[in-house]
Short mmCIF file of C-alpha atoms in Angstrom, two decimals:
data_model
loop_
_atom_site.label_atom_id
_atom_site.label_comp_id
_atom_site.label_asym_id
_atom_site.label_seq_id
_atom_site.Cartn_x
_atom_site.Cartn_y
_atom_site.Cartn_z
CA UNK N 1 41.41 -102.07 101.48
CA UNK N 2 40.23 -99.43 103.94
CA UNK N 3 37.23 -97.18 103.35
CA UNK N 4 37.51 -93.43 103.73
CA UNK N 5 35.41 -91.65 106.33
CA UNK N 6 33.83 -88.28 106.94
CA UNK N 7 33.40 -87.74 110.67
CA UNK N 8 31.78 -84.80 112.42
CA UNK N 9 33.93 -83.66 115.32
CA UNK N 10 31.17 -81.58 116.92
CA UNK N 11 31.87 -79.09 119.70
CA UNK N 12 35.03 -79.47 121.82
CA UNK N 13 32.91 -80.68 124.77
CA UNK N 14 32.40 -83.90 122.85
CA UNK N 15 35.84 -84.96 124.04
CA UNK N 16 34.66 -85.33 127.64
CA UNK N 17 31.03 -86.33 127.07
CA UNK N 18 29.39 -89.75 127.16
CA UNK N 19 26.46 -89.88 124.78
CA UNK N 20 25.15 -91.88 121.84
CA UNK N 21 27.60 -90.24 119.45
CA UNK N 22 30.74 -90.69 121.53
CA UNK N 23 29.71 -94.29 122.16
CA UNK N 24 29.28 -94.80 118.42
CA UNK N 25 32.72 -93.38 117.61
CA UNK N 26 34.38 -95.59 120.20
CA UNK N 27 32.65 -98.66 118.79
CA UNK N 28 33.58 -97.63 115.23
CA UNK N 29 37.28 -97.70 116.05
CA UNK N 30 37.05 -101.17 117.57
CA UNK N 31 34.89 -102.53 114.73
CA UNK N 32 37.47 -101.87 111.99
CA UNK N 33 40.90 -103.43 111.54
CA UNK N 34 43.53 -101.14 113.01
CA UNK N 35 44.97 -99.07 110.14
CA UNK N 36 48.67 -98.81 109.41
CA UNK N 37 48.29 -95.02 109.46
CA UNK N 38 45.64 -92.30 109.29
CA UNK N 39 45.61 -89.36 106.88
CA UNK N 40 43.28 -86.73 108.34
CA UNK N 41 41.97 -83.55 106.69
CA UNK N 42 40.85 -81.21 109.49
CA UNK N 43 38.43 -78.31 109.19
CA UNK N 44 40.55 -76.48 111.73
CA UNK N 45 43.64 -76.34 109.55
CA UNK N 46 42.89 -73.89 106.75
CA UNK N 47 45.59 -73.02 104.24
CA UNK N 48 45.57 -71.74 100.68
CA UNK N 49 48.30 -74.24 99.74
CA UNK N 50 47.92 -77.89 100.68
CA UNK N 51 49.87 -78.68 103.83
CA UNK N 52 51.18 -82.15 104.67
CA UNK N 53 52.58 -82.88 108.11
CA UNK N 54 56.00 -84.42 108.67
CA UNK N 55 56.10 -84.57 112.47
CA UNK N 56 57.80 -87.12 114.72
CA UNK N 57 55.28 -86.68 117.56
CA UNK N 58 52.37 -84.25 117.60
CA UNK N 59 51.71 -81.69 120.29
CA UNK N 60 48.06 -81.26 121.30
CA UNK N 61 46.56 -77.93 120.22
CA UNK N 62 43.75 -76.39 122.28
CA UNK N 63 42.25 -74.18 119.59
CA UNK N 64 39.26 -73.07 121.68
CA UNK N 65 38.56 -71.04 124.78
CA UNK N 66 36.17 -70.86 127.72
CA UNK N 67 35.69 -74.57 128.22
CA UNK N 68 36.13 -76.77 131.32
CA UNK N 69 39.68 -77.31 132.55
CA UNK N 70 39.39 -81.04 131.85
CA UNK N 71 39.59 -80.34 128.12
CA UNK N 72 42.95 -78.60 128.47
CA UNK N 73 44.44 -81.57 130.30
CA UNK N 74 43.83 -83.96 127.42
CA UNK N 75 46.91 -85.09 125.52
CA UNK N 76 46.94 -87.06 122.30
CA UNK N 77 50.62 -87.72 121.51
CA UNK N 78 50.18 -89.42 118.15
CA UNK N 79 53.30 -90.04 116.11
CA UNK N 80 53.81 -89.27 112.47
CA UNK N 81 55.09 -91.60 109.75
CA UNK N 82 57.74 -90.25 107.40
CA UNK N 83 57.26 -93.05 104.88
CA UNK N 84 53.57 -92.27 104.48
CA UNK N 85 54.29 -88.54 104.27
CA UNK N 86 56.82 -89.26 101.53
CA UNK N 87 54.29 -91.37 99.64
CA UNK N 88 51.68 -88.60 99.86
CA UNK N 89 54.15 -86.11 98.42
CA UNK N 90 54.98 -88.49 95.59
CA UNK N 91 51.29 -88.95 94.81
CA UNK N 92 50.75 -85.20 94.77
CA UNK N 93 53.66 -84.79 92.37
CA UNK N 94 52.28 -87.52 90.10
CA UNK N 95 48.97 -85.64 89.99
CA UNK N 96 50.59 -82.22 89.55
CA UNK N 97 49.29 -80.94 92.87
CA UNK N 98 51.21 -78.31 94.81
CA UNK N 99 51.95 -78.73 98.50
CA UNK N 100 54.01 -77.57 101.45
CA UNK N 101 55.49 -79.75 104.19
CA UNK N 102 54.84 -78.74 107.79
CA UNK N 103 57.22 -80.01 110.45
CA UNK N 104 55.93 -78.18 113.54
CA UNK N 105 52.15 -77.99 113.80
CA UNK N 106 50.38 -80.15 116.38
CA UNK N 107 46.95 -81.77 116.16
CA UNK N 108 44.00 -79.39 116.47
CA UNK N 109 40.77 -80.45 118.16
CA UNK N 110 39.20 -81.28 114.81
CA UNK N 111 41.75 -84.07 114.67
CA UNK N 112 42.35 -85.23 118.23
CA UNK N 113 38.73 -85.25 119.41
CA UNK N 114 37.92 -87.76 116.66
CA UNK N 115 41.16 -89.74 116.85
CA UNK N 116 40.98 -90.09 120.62
CA UNK N 117 37.53 -91.70 120.30
CA UNK N 118 38.63 -94.09 117.58
CA UNK N 119 42.09 -95.00 118.89
CA UNK N 120 42.43 -93.86 122.52
CA UNK N 121 45.96 -95.22 122.90
CA UNK N 122 47.30 -92.90 120.19
CA UNK N 123 49.00 -95.95 118.72
CA UNK N 124 48.21 -95.30 115.03
CA UNK N 125 50.54 -92.94 113.12
CA UNK N 126 48.87 -89.78 111.81
CA UNK N 127 49.55 -87.51 108.87
CA UNK N 128 47.69 -84.24 109.34
CA UNK N 129 46.38 -82.42 106.28
CA UNK N 130 45.01 -78.92 105.75
CA UNK N 131 41.89 -77.97 103.82
CA UNK N 132 41.21 -75.02 101.55
CA UNK N 133 37.52 -73.99 101.70
CA UNK N 134 38.09 -71.51 98.86
CA UNK N 135 38.84 -74.24 96.32
CA UNK N 136 35.98 -75.43 94.11
CA UNK N 137 34.57 -78.75 95.39
CA UNK N 138 35.91 -80.44 92.25
CA UNK N 139 39.46 -79.54 93.27
CA UNK N 140 38.97 -80.69 96.86
CA UNK N 141 37.66 -83.98 95.49
CA UNK N 142 40.70 -84.34 93.21
CA UNK N 143 43.08 -83.96 96.15
CA UNK N 144 41.35 -86.81 97.91
CA UNK N 145 41.25 -88.80 94.66
CA UNK N 146 45.01 -88.51 94.29
CA UNK N 147 45.43 -90.41 97.57
CA UNK N 148 43.08 -93.28 96.72
CA UNK N 149 45.89 -95.84 96.40
CA UNK N 150 46.74 -95.38 100.08
CA UNK N 151 43.53 -97.20 100.97
CA UNK N 152 44.96 -100.34 99.41
CA UNK N 153 47.81 -100.18 101.94
CA UNK N 154 45.60 -100.28 105.02
CA UNK N 155 45.72 -96.49 105.43
CA UNK N 156 42.55 -94.79 106.66
CA UNK N 157 41.67 -91.42 105.14
CA UNK N 158 39.40 -89.20 107.25
CA UNK N 159 37.77 -85.85 106.61
CA UNK N 160 36.87 -84.21 109.93
CA UNK N 161 34.28 -81.44 109.99
CA UNK N 162 30.48 -81.26 110.03
CA UNK N 163 27.72 -81.29 107.41
CA UNK N 164 25.61 -78.75 109.32
CA UNK N 165 27.85 -76.41 111.31
CA UNK N 166 26.48 -72.92 111.86
CA UNK N 167 27.72 -71.57 115.18
CA UNK N 168 25.48 -68.53 114.79
CA UNK N 169 22.39 -70.74 114.77
CA UNK N 170 23.15 -73.30 117.49
CA UNK N 171 20.88 -73.38 120.53
CA UNK N 172 22.77 -74.50 123.60
CA UNK N 173 19.52 -75.77 125.14
CA UNK N 174 18.58 -77.69 122.01
CA UNK N 175 18.67 -81.46 121.77
CA UNK N 176 18.33 -84.35 119.36
CA UNK N 177 14.56 -84.49 119.79
CA UNK N 178 14.04 -80.87 118.72
CA UNK N 179 16.03 -80.40 115.51
CA UNK N 180 15.55 -77.42 113.21
CA UNK N 181 13.76 -78.38 110.02
CA UNK N 182 16.24 -76.60 107.80
CA UNK N 183 19.09 -78.73 109.17
CA UNK N 184 17.13 -81.91 108.52
CA UNK N 185 16.23 -80.76 105.01
CA UNK N 186 19.85 -80.08 104.14
CA UNK N 187 21.15 -83.38 105.53
CA UNK N 188 18.40 -85.36 103.78
CA UNK N 189 19.22 -83.69 100.46
CA UNK N 190 22.88 -84.46 101.05
CA UNK N 191 22.11 -88.09 101.86
CA UNK N 192 20.17 -88.62 98.64
CA UNK N 193 22.95 -87.26 96.46
CA UNK N 194 25.79 -88.94 98.35
CA UNK N 195 24.13 -92.36 98.12
CA UNK N 196 23.68 -91.81 94.37
CA UNK N 197 27.24 -90.47 94.05
CA UNK N 198 25.74 -87.50 92.22
CA UNK N 199 28.85 -85.38 91.89
CA UNK N 200 27.31 -82.84 89.53
CA UNK N 201 24.69 -81.93 92.15
CA UNK N 202 27.00 -82.22 95.14
CA UNK N 203 29.54 -79.87 93.60
CA UNK N 204 26.72 -77.32 93.23
CA UNK N 205 25.32 -77.83 96.73
CA UNK N 206 25.44 -74.08 97.48
CA UNK N 207 22.78 -73.35 94.84
CA UNK N 208 20.88 -76.67 94.84
CA UNK N 209 20.61 -77.88 98.42
CA UNK N 210 17.78 -76.54 100.59
CA UNK N 211 18.94 -74.20 103.35
CA UNK N 212 22.56 -74.46 102.20
CA UNK N 213 23.19 -70.87 103.29
CA UNK N 214 22.26 -71.86 106.88
CA UNK N 215 23.82 -75.32 106.98
CA UNK N 216 27.07 -74.19 105.34
CA UNK N 217 27.40 -70.44 105.92
CA UNK N 218 30.21 -68.66 104.06
CA UNK N 219 32.24 -68.41 107.27
CA UNK N 220 31.75 -72.12 107.98
CA UNK N 221 32.56 -73.82 104.68
CA UNK N 222 35.76 -75.27 106.15
CA UNK N 223 33.67 -77.73 108.15
CA UNK N 224 31.75 -79.01 105.15
CA UNK N 225 34.53 -79.39 102.59
CA UNK N 226 36.43 -82.26 104.30
CA UNK N 227 33.53 -84.33 102.95
CA UNK N 228 34.84 -83.86 99.40
CA UNK N 229 38.41 -84.82 100.31
CA UNK N 230 37.19 -88.04 101.94
CA UNK N 231 34.77 -88.79 99.12
CA UNK N 232 37.42 -88.30 96.45
CA UNK N 233 39.61 -90.92 98.09
CA UNK N 234 36.93 -93.51 97.24
CA UNK N 235 36.38 -92.40 93.64
CA UNK N 236 37.36 -95.82 92.26
CA UNK N 237 34.79 -97.50 94.51
CA UNK N 238 31.90 -95.03 94.51
CA UNK N 239 29.65 -96.09 97.35
CA UNK N 240 28.43 -93.98 100.26
CA UNK N 241 26.92 -95.28 103.48
CA UNK N 242 25.54 -93.23 106.36
CA UNK N 243 26.87 -94.85 109.53
CA UNK N 244 25.48 -92.42 112.09
CA UNK N 245 23.53 -89.18 112.30
CA UNK N 246 22.38 -87.31 115.35
CA UNK N 247 22.18 -83.65 116.39
CA UNK N 248 23.09 -81.40 119.29
CA UNK N 249 22.14 -77.81 120.11
CA UNK N 250 19.16 -77.79 117.74
CA UNK N 251 21.05 -78.18 114.45
CA UNK N 252 24.72 -79.16 114.90
CA UNK N 253 24.97 -82.44 113.01
CA UNK N 254 26.96 -85.45 114.09
CA UNK N 255 27.17 -87.33 110.81
CA UNK N 256 29.54 -90.14 109.92
CA UNK N 257 29.79 -91.25 106.30
CA UNK N 258 31.72 -94.21 104.93
CA UNK N 259 32.96 -94.02 101.34
CA UNK N 260 34.11 -97.18 99.60
CA UNK N 261 34.09 -100.60 101.19
CA UNK N 262 36.15 -102.27 103.86
CA UNK N 263 37.79 -105.37 102.39
CA UNK N 264 39.64 -107.35 105.01
CA UNK N 265 40.61 -110.05 102.55
CA UNK N 266 42.68 -107.68 100.43
CA UNK N 267 41.03 -108.73 97.17
#
């Protein structure tokens, strides 16, 4: 039984940096049993209809501009897994969820920055999944919930985004020691309600959480909602554990949440 994870992918520069967060992500990958496959919901793949990848080998997408050349030389040639894709489609059909199959799209940086830290050899098959920030949180949660049985087959489900991700508020000179109070207030509220698995409050975060309009601005909801997909995948084992939290640029959060428990014995 694998847990599901929510992992902040931060700014693209994270891919070539060496700091406490990148070190944590690298250690996280080596601390868990290697999964049979990874199902990853990326904030950088927005679609109104749920997309499911069916790709033999992924191209690497550089969905950013103005960064050092080293970033554009990175390749992450992960392979897909048609059997897992087929199982996802069957689960969606069982739960009356609509979907489209995508056979061409590569991995965006919301996916490969995280995956490259966890599994640098690109030796774990990946099924890439879109998110729809316009869906109510309850519906995002249900999509993740429909995939819960995959965890019993040593498949790791990841939501990649960020709990506090407001590009209009970041301070490029900011650091972890000087974090905006509103970002801390939002993440602390979120922590309380995640640990208590308080879905009724979490689904109303926009009206209940302090500084929600700054932490999750309307144009940045796509980075927050992967949390609900990952959380839903652990609905039958409702436990939430904060594995890491740090900040860059004054308020950009690097949070990693584990939902459900890792059970290496298979019981």
